XYZ file of C-alpha atoms in Angstrom:
671
model
C 6.783 12.373 56.775
C 8.387 8.703 56.602
C 10.962 6.523 54.214
C 14.203 9.957 54.593
C 11.339 11.957 53.282
C 12.627 14.482 56.263
C 16.006 13.847 57.110
C 16.775 13.961 52.903
C 14.484 17.432 53.186
C 17.245 19.107 55.280
C 19.972 18.382 53.613
C 17.646 19.688 51.000
C 17.671 22.715 52.656
C 21.457 22.990 54.127
C 23.081 22.319 51.253
C 21.446 24.559 49.003
C 19.088 26.614 50.785
C 15.586 25.227 49.670
C 12.560 24.308 51.786
C 10.382 22.252 50.616
C 8.343 19.030 50.816
C 8.925 15.936 49.318
C 7.704 12.862 47.200
C 9.556 9.714 46.098
C 10.078 9.322 42.694
C 10.401 5.651 41.077
C 14.142 4.547 40.588
C 16.384 1.538 40.369
C 18.793 2.309 42.854
C 19.122 5.564 43.536
C 16.202 7.448 45.122
C 14.694 10.710 43.429
C 13.080 12.849 45.029
C 9.990 15.378 43.110
C 10.495 18.513 45.622
C 7.572 21.093 45.987
C 9.956 24.193 47.080
C 7.851 26.366 49.353
C 8.577 29.460 47.576
C 6.767 28.052 44.152
C 9.130 26.371 42.252
C 9.741 22.455 41.997
C 13.205 20.168 41.663
C 14.491 16.418 40.867
C 16.280 15.502 44.148
C 18.723 12.834 43.340
C 20.416 10.763 46.113
C 22.249 8.722 44.270
C 23.535 4.713 45.952
C 25.650 3.952 48.507
C 27.790 2.907 46.653
C 27.782 4.957 43.857
C 31.161 7.186 43.408
C 32.060 10.851 42.500
C 32.971 9.685 38.840
C 29.883 8.299 37.875
C 28.097 11.508 39.481
C 30.768 13.712 38.166
C 29.662 11.828 34.741
C 25.897 12.178 34.904
C 26.168 16.595 36.143
C 28.717 17.440 33.679
C 26.847 15.628 30.541
C 23.903 17.390 31.585
C 25.462 20.594 31.555
C 26.959 20.078 28.006
C 23.513 18.678 27.023
C 22.202 22.502 27.831
C 24.885 24.652 26.933
C 25.176 23.426 23.341
C 21.137 22.873 22.880
C 18.422 24.782 25.471
C 16.203 22.548 23.004
C 17.182 19.740 24.185
C 14.274 18.758 26.769
C 16.648 17.569 29.181
C 16.312 18.748 32.696
C 19.052 21.786 33.933
C 21.460 20.499 37.046
C 21.289 23.680 39.795
C 24.557 23.765 41.363
C 24.930 24.939 44.976
C 25.718 28.124 46.097
C 29.801 27.115 46.081
C 29.008 26.524 42.134
C 29.704 22.756 42.523
C 27.344 20.444 41.229
C 27.097 17.940 43.827
C 28.282 17.334 47.387
C 28.211 14.285 49.286
C 25.758 14.517 52.602
C 25.815 11.274 55.399
C 22.445 9.015 55.142
C 20.029 8.213 58.266
C 22.929 5.869 59.117
C 25.088 7.916 57.977
C 26.348 6.809 55.306
C 27.845 9.083 52.835
C 25.518 9.994 49.477
C 26.136 11.733 47.032
C 22.865 14.510 46.226
C 22.324 16.515 43.309
C 19.589 18.455 42.442
C 17.276 19.421 38.869
C 15.084 21.605 37.581
C 11.331 19.962 37.314
C 10.257 20.152 33.544
C 6.220 20.300 33.249
C 4.383 16.909 31.529
C 3.780 12.936 32.923
C 5.209 10.188 31.847
C 5.012 8.927 27.856
C 3.610 5.367 29.724
C 0.760 7.222 31.128
C -0.500 9.939 28.296
C -2.435 8.565 25.082
C -2.464 9.286 23.015
C 0.539 8.208 21.132
C 0.191 9.744 18.118
C 2.483 9.852 15.210
C 3.809 13.349 15.393
C 4.259 13.061 18.861
C 6.689 9.666 18.164
C 7.828 11.212 14.782
C 9.067 15.067 17.192
C 11.008 12.270 20.025
C 13.236 11.114 17.480
C 13.804 14.444 17.111
C 14.048 15.334 20.684
C 17.181 11.599 20.928
C 18.568 12.623 18.104
C 19.453 16.357 18.756
C 20.327 14.785 22.100
C 22.956 12.718 20.412
C 24.511 15.445 18.581
C 24.249 17.187 21.315
C 26.563 14.839 23.453
C 28.929 14.357 20.644
C 32.556 15.179 22.130
C 31.412 14.275 25.298
C 34.031 12.436 27.117
C 34.209 10.705 30.270
C 36.118 7.966 31.837
C 32.969 6.474 33.209
C 31.537 6.376 29.147
C 32.846 3.186 29.050
C 32.354 1.004 31.705
C 29.949 -2.139 31.075
C 26.985 -2.368 31.529
C 24.116 -4.332 30.832
C 22.861 -2.764 28.985
C 25.221 -1.966 26.320
C 23.575 -4.367 23.510
C 26.878 -4.560 21.693
C 27.147 -7.207 24.589
C 23.561 -8.418 25.123
C 24.727 -12.203 24.665
C 25.089 -12.461 28.768
C 21.289 -13.120 28.750
C 22.481 -16.957 27.416
C 23.514 -18.130 30.558
C 20.441 -17.207 32.529
C 17.117 -18.448 29.369
C 16.645 -20.902 32.127
C 14.993 -18.208 34.458
C 12.552 -18.142 31.813
C 9.514 -20.990 32.809
C 8.062 -20.907 29.157
C 9.703 -23.720 27.211
C 8.070 -21.393 24.087
C 9.692 -17.738 25.067
C 12.637 -19.018 26.059
C 12.484 -20.314 22.193
C 11.830 -17.323 21.100
C 14.961 -15.954 23.132
C 16.861 -17.860 21.818
C 16.275 -16.836 18.529
C 16.513 -13.696 18.834
C 20.335 -13.932 20.600
C 21.379 -16.311 17.556
C 19.880 -13.219 15.188
C 21.695 -10.334 17.265
C 24.746 -12.708 17.114
C 25.237 -12.624 13.419
C 24.868 -8.791 13.146
C 27.583 -8.358 15.240
C 30.744 -7.974 12.744
C 28.085 -4.583 11.593
C 27.899 -2.969 15.020
C 30.978 -3.473 15.713
C 31.992 -1.805 12.696
C 29.226 1.248 13.790
C 30.553 4.281 14.997
C 30.658 5.121 18.628
C 29.472 8.017 20.395
C 27.856 9.069 24.020
C 24.019 8.155 23.976
C 21.713 7.863 26.791
C 20.802 4.136 25.895
C 17.812 4.429 28.047
C 14.961 6.666 26.200
C 12.257 4.710 27.341
C 8.627 4.952 27.856
C 9.259 6.573 31.381
C 12.207 8.969 30.919
C 10.051 11.093 28.411
C 7.641 13.525 29.426
C 4.650 14.323 27.563
C 2.344 17.407 28.117
C -0.545 18.619 26.241
C 0.048 22.491 24.373
C -3.466 25.040 24.616
C -4.788 23.662 21.300
C -4.888 19.818 22.699
C -1.507 18.868 21.167
C 0.734 16.162 22.835
C 4.744 17.725 22.755
C 8.122 16.075 24.315
C 8.816 17.930 26.980
C 11.399 16.153 29.035
C 14.013 13.104 28.530
C 14.831 12.207 31.675
C 17.711 9.840 33.554
C 21.224 9.927 31.996
C 22.078 7.079 34.123
C 22.729 4.299 32.062
C 24.755 7.263 29.663
C 27.292 4.682 27.193
C 29.691 4.925 24.392
C 27.666 2.956 21.795
C 26.625 2.908 18.508
C 24.006 5.320 17.194
C 21.851 2.709 16.376
C 21.307 1.182 19.888
C 20.002 4.531 20.852
C 17.442 4.619 18.099
C 16.681 1.302 18.697
C 16.315 1.088 22.540
C 13.877 4.430 22.417
C 12.366 2.333 18.905
C 11.525 -0.388 21.312
C 9.338 1.517 23.892
C 7.271 3.567 21.198
C 5.969 0.046 19.928
C 4.534 -1.898 23.159
C 1.346 -2.173 22.995
C 1.175 0.869 19.407
C -1.900 -0.408 17.254
C 0.588 -0.006 14.704
C 4.005 -0.783 15.992
C 5.895 -0.849 12.528
C 4.538 3.079 11.683
C 4.562 4.234 15.007
C 9.069 3.073 14.990
C 9.068 4.316 11.503
C 8.147 7.957 13.316
C 10.721 8.022 15.762
C 13.427 6.372 12.593
C 12.920 9.194 9.985
C 12.091 12.245 13.152
C 15.532 10.894 14.322
C 16.602 11.407 10.297
C 15.322 14.568 9.543
C 18.156 16.043 12.281
C 21.310 13.153 11.576
C 20.965 11.475 8.769
C 21.032 7.404 9.079
C 22.517 5.269 6.602
C 20.888 2.077 4.929
C 23.236 -0.211 6.609
C 21.870 1.583 10.161
C 18.128 1.269 9.373
C 18.680 -2.708 8.686
C 20.720 -2.809 12.412
C 17.697 -1.094 14.045
C 14.828 -4.115 14.095
C 16.758 -6.877 15.356
C 18.684 -4.049 18.160
C 15.154 -3.036 18.688
C 13.759 -7.190 19.466
C 17.660 -7.365 21.585
C 16.859 -4.579 23.448
C 12.829 -6.813 25.122
C 14.963 -9.800 25.209
C 17.965 -8.039 27.289
C 14.686 -6.827 29.321
C 12.770 -9.543 29.664
C 15.643 -11.707 31.344
C 16.648 -8.711 33.549
C 13.128 -9.054 34.921
C 12.817 -12.218 35.922
C 16.338 -11.834 37.060
C 16.031 -9.660 39.565
C 12.548 -9.715 40.141
C 13.787 -12.517 42.815
C 16.158 -11.362 44.241
C 13.567 -8.091 44.956
C 10.134 -9.824 45.070
C 7.297 -7.083 44.927
C 9.610 -4.654 44.182
C 7.101 -3.318 40.987
C 9.833 -1.146 39.242
C 11.989 -3.437 37.985
C 9.320 -5.189 35.817
C 7.435 -2.355 34.775
C 7.704 -3.674 31.381
C 7.630 -6.518 31.186
C 4.776 -7.819 29.493
C 4.043 -5.773 27.158
C 7.723 -6.576 26.114
C 6.424 -9.925 25.624
C 3.282 -8.659 24.223
C 5.624 -7.674 21.348
C 7.904 -9.956 21.307
C 5.580 -12.619 21.263
C 3.795 -10.777 18.401
C 7.310 -9.610 16.553
C 7.427 -13.160 15.367
C 5.028 -12.147 12.534
C 7.306 -8.828 11.802
C 9.127 -9.536 8.342
C 13.173 -8.142 9.401
C 13.505 -7.337 5.486
C 9.901 -5.400 5.239
C 10.663 -3.979 8.452
C 14.110 -2.891 7.130
C 12.451 -1.817 3.746
C 9.732 0.716 6.028
C 12.731 2.439 7.571
C 13.960 3.585 4.317
C 11.047 4.744 2.605
C 10.243 6.412 6.215
C 13.562 8.292 5.360
C 13.369 8.831 1.634
C 15.702 5.672 0.972
C 14.929 2.688 -1.335
C 13.117 -0.296 0.417
C 17.286 -1.907 -0.544
C 20.450 -0.899 -1.883
C 19.691 -3.557 -4.569
C 16.439 -1.619 -5.602
C 17.872 2.134 -5.893
C 20.389 0.076 -8.500
C 17.169 -2.036 -9.638
C 15.833 1.389 -10.519
C 18.131 3.091 -11.985
C 18.477 0.455 -14.584
C 15.097 0.104 -15.204
C 14.671 4.266 -16.524
C 18.142 3.478 -18.258
C 16.278 1.589 -20.361
C 13.066 2.584 -20.787
C 11.531 1.882 -24.551
C 14.029 -0.742 -25.076
C 11.667 -4.013 -23.263
C 9.574 -6.107 -25.141
C 5.668 -4.945 -25.097
C 3.688 -6.318 -22.082
C 0.551 -6.676 -24.423
C -0.151 -5.806 -27.797
C -1.519 -2.979 -28.178
C -0.429 1.143 -28.404
C -0.395 2.098 -24.846
C 1.581 5.138 -25.633
C -2.038 6.001 -26.960
C -4.227 4.457 -25.040
C -7.222 6.045 -22.842
C -6.136 6.308 -19.200
C -9.884 6.013 -17.491
C -9.514 7.283 -13.706
C -11.243 4.589 -11.064
C -9.904 7.094 -8.125
C -12.741 7.762 -5.364
C -12.516 11.549 -6.139
C -12.970 11.071 -9.777
C -15.686 7.760 -9.993
C -18.606 6.662 -8.496
C -17.719 2.994 -8.973
C -18.691 0.968 -6.852
C -22.269 2.818 -5.728
C -22.468 1.255 -2.378
C -18.594 1.352 -1.131
C -19.182 -1.601 1.239
C -20.188 -4.068 -1.435
C -18.616 -4.643 -4.897
C -21.496 -5.815 -6.586
C -20.504 -8.480 -9.670
C -22.076 -6.344 -12.410
C -19.897 -3.362 -11.566
C -16.866 -5.259 -11.292
C -17.380 -6.590 -14.559
C -17.997 -3.382 -16.666
C -15.316 -1.145 -14.896
C -14.690 1.172 -17.880
C -15.634 1.878 -21.622
C -15.886 -1.729 -23.195
C -12.590 -2.931 -25.825
C -12.560 -5.171 -28.945
C -9.656 -6.641 -30.798
C -6.725 -4.943 -29.443
C -8.051 -1.946 -28.278
C -6.843 -1.146 -24.301
C -7.349 1.261 -21.553
C -5.132 1.849 -18.725
C -6.074 2.146 -15.200
C -3.338 3.953 -13.253
C -0.566 2.886 -10.414
C -0.702 4.832 -6.835
C -4.943 5.199 -7.116
C -6.824 4.922 -4.771
C -10.250 2.918 -5.386
C -13.184 2.399 -3.671
C -13.773 -1.144 -5.899
C -11.985 -3.376 -2.782
C -14.675 -3.856 -0.990
C -14.218 -7.782 0.173
C -13.249 -8.532 2.972
C -9.465 -9.388 2.625
C -8.879 -5.588 1.935
C -9.833 -4.286 5.643
C -8.210 -3.978 8.243
C -11.209 -4.944 10.226
C -14.535 -7.324 11.125
C -16.646 -4.430 10.521
C -17.837 -3.155 7.452
C -16.121 0.931 8.486
C -12.712 -0.218 8.960
C -10.181 1.113 7.453
C -9.347 -0.667 4.100
C -6.373 -1.160 1.407
C -7.437 1.152 -1.658
C -4.337 1.655 -3.282
C -3.685 0.078 -6.413
C 0.052 -0.951 -6.927
C -0.046 -2.283 -10.416
C -1.043 -0.841 -13.759
C -3.785 -2.088 -15.461
C -4.567 -2.702 -19.261
C -7.817 -3.597 -19.816
C -8.063 -5.692 -22.876
C -10.639 -8.682 -24.063
C -9.851 -11.885 -22.209
C -7.294 -14.421 -24.273
C -4.790 -11.351 -25.212
C -1.450 -12.877 -24.673
C 0.569 -11.397 -22.046
C 4.758 -11.578 -23.149
C 7.627 -11.293 -20.632
C 9.235 -7.754 -20.827
C 13.197 -8.939 -20.343
C 14.418 -12.344 -19.700
C 13.060 -14.260 -16.561
C 11.943 -16.902 -14.715
C 9.152 -18.346 -13.439
C 9.011 -18.205 -9.819
C 5.418 -18.064 -8.704
C 1.904 -19.904 -10.591
C -1.143 -20.276 -8.562
C -4.348 -19.712 -9.210
C -6.178 -16.990 -6.000
C -10.332 -17.878 -6.907
C -11.436 -15.678 -4.420
C -13.737 -12.973 -4.915
C -12.080 -9.971 -6.339
C -8.987 -12.162 -5.983
C -5.766 -11.883 -8.378
C -7.801 -15.320 -10.477
C -4.572 -16.934 -12.288
C -1.079 -14.901 -10.916
C 2.196 -15.586 -12.127
C 4.953 -13.469 -10.425
C 8.549 -13.441 -12.909
C 11.700 -13.204 -11.146
C 14.620 -11.173 -13.584
C 18.453 -10.240 -13.191
C 19.928 -7.115 -13.847
C 22.729 -6.820 -15.476
C 24.568 -5.834 -12.464
C 23.350 -8.889 -10.745
C 20.527 -7.044 -9.328
C 17.169 -9.849 -8.657
C 13.566 -7.924 -9.069
C 10.287 -9.270 -10.345
C 7.238 -8.098 -12.264
C 3.867 -10.107 -11.418
C 0.790 -10.626 -13.533
C -2.563 -10.907 -11.985
C -5.930 -11.909 -13.299
C -4.536 -14.265 -15.958
C -6.611 -17.654 -17.895
C -6.835 -20.771 -15.482
C -5.120 -22.529 -17.760
C -1.414 -20.840 -17.317
C -1.788 -22.506 -13.776
C -0.536 -25.900 -15.644
C 0.898 -24.454 -18.617
C 3.743 -23.294 -15.619
C 6.188 -23.928 -13.319
C 8.010 -22.907 -10.389
C 11.875 -22.230 -12.678
C 10.528 -22.442 -15.946
C 12.371 -20.359 -17.917
C 10.385 -17.662 -19.923
C 12.801 -14.897 -22.696
C 12.030 -11.748 -23.020
C 9.135 -11.137 -25.883
C 8.410 -14.819 -24.681
C 4.319 -15.378 -24.869
C 3.496 -17.320 -20.949
C 0.030 -16.719 -20.711
C -3.417 -15.055 -21.474
C -5.793 -12.687 -19.688
C -8.667 -14.448 -18.001
C -12.055 -14.996 -18.383
C -14.266 -12.894 -15.076
C -15.396 -16.441 -13.926
C -11.729 -17.112 -13.957
C -10.151 -14.322 -12.923
C -11.222 -12.852 -9.671
C -14.834 -11.390 -11.279
C -13.436 -8.902 -12.945
C -13.741 -7.047 -16.369
C -10.685 -8.679 -18.202
C -7.489 -6.983 -17.797
C -4.121 -7.575 -16.616
C -2.521 -6.412 -12.949
C 0.646 -5.408 -14.054
C 3.105 -4.632 -11.152
C 6.949 -4.202 -10.609
C 8.268 -5.508 -6.815
C 11.916 -4.185 -6.513
C 12.535 -5.519 -3.375
C 10.917 -9.212 -3.712
C 12.598 -9.936 0.071
C 10.518 -7.364 1.598
C 7.176 -9.305 -0.150
C 4.561 -11.057 2.413
C 3.815 -14.515 0.399
C 0.549 -13.116 -0.462
C 2.028 -10.853 -3.345
C -0.657 -7.892 -2.259
C -1.390 -5.059 -5.395
C -2.988 -2.696 -2.448
C -1.908 -1.224 -0.125
C -2.981 0.463 3.209
C -2.959 4.524 2.504
C -0.887 4.907 5.343
C 1.869 2.855 4.870
C 2.603 4.104 0.892
C 5.577 5.002 1.785
C 6.632 1.361 2.272
C 4.438 0.103 -0.645
C 6.077 2.487 -3.048
C 9.583 1.400 -2.494
C 8.589 -2.321 -2.487
C 6.452 -1.693 -5.751
C 7.389 0.951 -7.832
C 5.657 2.713 -10.724
C 6.465 0.214 -13.526
C 5.825 2.235 -16.274
C 9.838 2.321 -17.280
C 8.741 -1.943 -18.255
C 5.874 -0.603 -20.137
C 8.305 2.114 -21.948
C 5.914 4.763 -20.634
C 6.746 8.320 -18.888
C 5.751 7.598 -15.442
C 3.763 10.270 -15.416
C 1.357 9.107 -17.599
C -0.040 6.516 -15.447
C 1.247 7.333 -12.383
C -2.637 8.612 -9.874
C -2.115 12.613 -9.610
C -3.434 13.296 -5.319
C -5.773 16.292 -5.342
C -4.304 19.059 -3.520
C -5.904 20.238 -0.381
C -3.505 23.261 0.036
C -4.095 24.869 -3.371
C -7.855 23.977 -2.773
C -8.040 25.515 0.219
C -6.125 28.301 -1.443
C -8.238 28.961 -3.844
C -11.981 28.547 -1.326
C -9.982 31.341 0.415
C -9.730 33.919 -2.225
C -13.359 32.987 -3.691
C -15.358 32.460 -0.716
C -16.560 34.655 1.581
C -14.869 34.955 5.483
C -17.772 34.169 7.146
C -17.926 30.525 5.125
C -15.377 29.041 7.367
C -13.771 25.479 7.213
C -13.963 23.141 10.681
C -10.521 21.874 12.005
C -7.215 23.564 11.612
C -6.291 21.512 8.475
C -9.802 21.003 6.654
C -10.868 18.061 5.629
C -11.094 17.134 2.174
C -13.702 14.497 1.531
C -14.562 12.843 -1.902
C -17.522 10.293 -1.115
C -19.858 9.357 1.113
C -21.876 6.830 1.900
C -24.384 5.399 5.085
C -22.330 6.663 8.056
C -19.119 7.675 6.507
C -17.443 10.087 4.834
C -14.440 9.147 2.539
C -11.118 11.126 1.727
C -9.563 11.008 -1.408
C -7.340 8.079 -0.342
C -10.375 6.213 0.798
C -10.208 5.998 4.527
C -13.199 6.275 5.506
C -14.306 8.504 8.844
C -17.801 8.162 10.912
C -19.907 10.912 10.318
C -21.626 11.793 13.408
C -21.477 15.460 13.116
C -22.831 16.449 9.357
C -26.359 17.264 8.429
C -27.592 13.790 6.750
C -26.722 11.141 9.299
C -30.389 10.997 10.170
C -30.002 9.134 6.837
C -26.997 8.463 5.412
C -24.547 9.369 2.729
C -26.051 9.029 -0.986
C -29.117 6.984 -0.394
C -29.843 5.092 -2.381
C -33.642 5.495 -2.334
C -33.561 9.236 -2.078
C -30.681 9.484 -4.160
C -33.228 8.044 -6.803
C -36.026 10.914 -5.511
C -33.514 13.642 -6.191
C -32.416 12.463 -9.481
C -35.854 12.155 -11.026
C -36.709 15.989 -9.126
C -34.013 17.039 -11.146
C -35.105 15.982 -14.410
C -38.320 17.784 -13.746
C -38.125 20.832 -11.619
C -36.063 22.618 -9.308
C -37.781 25.675 -8.204
C -38.881 27.704 -5.059
C -41.545 27.473 -3.155
C -43.136 30.564 -4.396
C -45.149 28.690 -7.259
C -47.654 26.166 -6.447
C -46.451 22.491 -7.003
C -48.663 19.450 -5.534
C -45.362 17.633 -4.601
C -44.916 20.425 -1.269
C -48.224 19.627 -0.047
C -47.882 16.103 -0.094
C -44.176 16.711 1.453
C -46.115 18.431 4.578
C -48.569 16.515 5.023
C -45.973 13.501 5.428
C -44.519 15.923 8.591
C -47.575 17.053 10.203
C -49.945 14.012 9.899
C -52.312 15.576 12.569
C -52.742 18.825 10.920
C -56.821 19.497 10.876
C -56.404 21.359 7.576
C -54.694 18.373 6.080
């Protein structure tokens, strides 16, 4: 053995009576060894730095004991006492200097950073584990909890004096903005209650292992070396920072972790709003610390292990809205997008029936027509909406007759590249309608439901876009702001309205546009409620990604109250997958099995893809039709033609059977 392993193996044997082989593990200051005992057991031997004192080791060991005693479901390794019952001991290193030693049971799994994929259920589980860890630490006391340290996010301002270590001026400016935001939240942070927190749940301090079916599970949370007395929101922000690194959907990853924590220990809206800026602060401290330590210890890969992904995320995060991230976290925990949004929704509900009609139509008796994936064959080509289809979505209307398109409805009609998340046609896309559509004749007048001020006026001429669009701002009697969005208006209104212009309740401020000016659609009004305008992007989207639906339902809830209608009147009702599965089980023989533990419910097919009811595309490389593709227009036409003539078996003669055989076996001698 080299690098002291033989010495520490001997010390381990003398102290604990365990013989085994030692293998170095990474660590910033202390020595860590995996012990493969000769009797087959595995341990982790901790050899503390020479400057460490017994109080620090005492805190670590007793914290482990309390966690395991309070909740043995928390995947923190247990401390193995010496035969004397003590939790640690002092042993000399090779130079005769005393070092503190303690021993932990080894846990199964690989570090989170090296296991993939990082699924949202796994991240949600990690959030719950962290919450239970924090709960198990409640009441733990030790003087060392209040020691000063560089990783305490309450005191992250120390990095301001070291920004010159960052050579890139753009990156230095980025860190300056993070610090400025941190300074503004200090008063709110100081009002948070303090508790013992791990303070370093990073991607190298979490172990993951697969279950028998391959499902990844959290099997360990390691290294309490940064344990301090701090705010719970800092604990969550730190863990969230590391699950976000290089994740393809960092917002969803952060939301999954926070929702997992909230499911175990409920969080307030004020706490949730602190998580995003604290997350950025943690990564800022991390990259500055890496820059400083790298100069002191060049070649030490451990101190810069997270530096590159942290910079990638910090640079990417400049495009994220703090208000929208807060709304995302609140929605993931079942809270309104903002406290004000909650009050707005309560006021709208209590005022339902008192708003001025938005259009001159009898909406309570107007038919509701489905454009949903599961109920409509529109469009035939799910890669491209034809102009003729966009101009004829539903029944013809005349005069003041109207029909309604539903809120929250997943539709296949949003085929333009602007709706797709990637450059290819099979990419996931935004499908879920965030407003209510009121289909009426072009030129129909549009009225303000309540007093308003014009906030946005735009003409969006892109294909399948809004055409003429207006956003009105409203204020409740309690002083809370919300907005309403009106799309597919005539181009004339662009010149007639100006931002800041007041519009009275019931006043006509626009009219519906023709297809040539409303994005190419059959004339209708897209009417959308925005309960949290500060969280809305500048392009005011009217369609959402189904995987972010909780967020967008919180920002843009059902606008039925403003139409003086019950919510159910205009809301899409999703198919009940569990109920359909149960009914199938009751009515089908058991040998007709479904694929997958969670059965797939597909409602449309097009070419190489199958689509679920929310419009998510699934590449079909398994079914029995990939060689021709789903809904092939030519085959559909041939089948339709034949079904209109005859549908029988081969017990009867028909010339089509002979022609089919000839084409299948063209070299048959009897052709």
